[in-house]
Coordinates of C-alpha atoms in Angstrom, one line a residue:
X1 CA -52.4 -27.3 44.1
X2 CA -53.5 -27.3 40.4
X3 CA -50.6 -26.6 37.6
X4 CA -52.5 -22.9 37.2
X5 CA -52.0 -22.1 41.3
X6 CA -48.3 -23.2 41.2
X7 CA -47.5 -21.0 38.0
X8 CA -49.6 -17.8 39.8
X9 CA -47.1 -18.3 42.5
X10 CA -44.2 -18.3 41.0
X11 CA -44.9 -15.4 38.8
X12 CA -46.1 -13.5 42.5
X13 CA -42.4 -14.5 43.8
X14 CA -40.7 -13.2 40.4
X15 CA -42.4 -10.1 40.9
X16 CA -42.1 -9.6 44.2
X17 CA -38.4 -10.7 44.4
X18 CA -37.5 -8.7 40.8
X19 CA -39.9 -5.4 42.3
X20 CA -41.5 -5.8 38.6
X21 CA -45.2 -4.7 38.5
X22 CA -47.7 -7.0 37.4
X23 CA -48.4 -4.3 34.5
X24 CA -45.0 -3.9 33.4
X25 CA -44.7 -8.0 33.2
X26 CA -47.9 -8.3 31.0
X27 CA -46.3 -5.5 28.3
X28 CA -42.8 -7.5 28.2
X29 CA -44.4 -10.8 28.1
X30 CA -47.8 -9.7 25.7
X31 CA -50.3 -11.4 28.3
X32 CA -53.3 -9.7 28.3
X33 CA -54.3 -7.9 31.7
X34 CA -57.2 -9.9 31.7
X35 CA -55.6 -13.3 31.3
X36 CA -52.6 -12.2 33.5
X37 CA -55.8 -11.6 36.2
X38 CA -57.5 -14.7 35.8
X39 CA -53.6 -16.7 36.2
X40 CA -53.1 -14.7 39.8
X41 CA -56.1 -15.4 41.0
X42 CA -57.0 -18.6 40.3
X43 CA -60.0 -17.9 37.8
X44 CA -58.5 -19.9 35.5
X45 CA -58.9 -23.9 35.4
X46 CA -55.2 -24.6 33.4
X47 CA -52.4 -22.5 31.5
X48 CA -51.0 -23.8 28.6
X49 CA -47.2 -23.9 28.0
X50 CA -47.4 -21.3 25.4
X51 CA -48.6 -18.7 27.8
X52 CA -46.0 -20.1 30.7
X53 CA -43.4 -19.3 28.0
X54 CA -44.5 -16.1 27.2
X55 CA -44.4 -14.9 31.3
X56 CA -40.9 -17.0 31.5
X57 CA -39.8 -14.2 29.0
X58 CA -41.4 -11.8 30.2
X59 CA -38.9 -12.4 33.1
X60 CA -36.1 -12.8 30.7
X61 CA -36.0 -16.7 31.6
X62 CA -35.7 -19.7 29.8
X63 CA -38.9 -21.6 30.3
X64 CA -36.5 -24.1 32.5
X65 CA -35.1 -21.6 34.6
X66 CA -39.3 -20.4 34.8
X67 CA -40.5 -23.6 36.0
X68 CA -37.5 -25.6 37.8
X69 CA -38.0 -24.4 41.2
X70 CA -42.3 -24.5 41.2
X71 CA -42.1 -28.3 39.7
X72 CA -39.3 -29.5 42.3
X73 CA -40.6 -28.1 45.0
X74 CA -44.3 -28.6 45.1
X75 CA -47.5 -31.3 45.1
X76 CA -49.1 -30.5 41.8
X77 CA -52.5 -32.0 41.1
X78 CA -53.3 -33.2 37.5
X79 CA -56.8 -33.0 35.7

């Protein structure tokens, strides 16, 4: 898995376990639907911290509570 698949999943469990819809995550984090699109389905070849930190508040995380379980818990490839 590439750093871009392991952030689409974790936002996916976030939503799923917060029932949040992807829609109402892009208004409270300002990611455009089409970037949003290209993060969950894999269109997209790396997501920079800047936009992880925008969808960690989006959640009303911190960008460590965001990415402490997805870096822990999975084999991340690096380009």
């Amino acid at each position: 898995m590439n750093t871009n698949d392991v952030v689409a999943k974790r936002i996916l469990q976030l939503l799923d376990e917060r029932h949040l819809s992807q829609y109402k995550l892009e208004q409270k984090s300002c990611v455009y639907h089409g970037a949003m699109n290209r993060i969950l389905t894999g269109k997209n070849k790396g997501i920079t911290l800047a936009t992880v930190y925008k969808i960690a508040c989006g959640f009303n995380m911190t960008l460590n509570e965001f990415m402490s379980d997805i870096f822990q818990s999975e084999e991340i490839e690096v380009e």
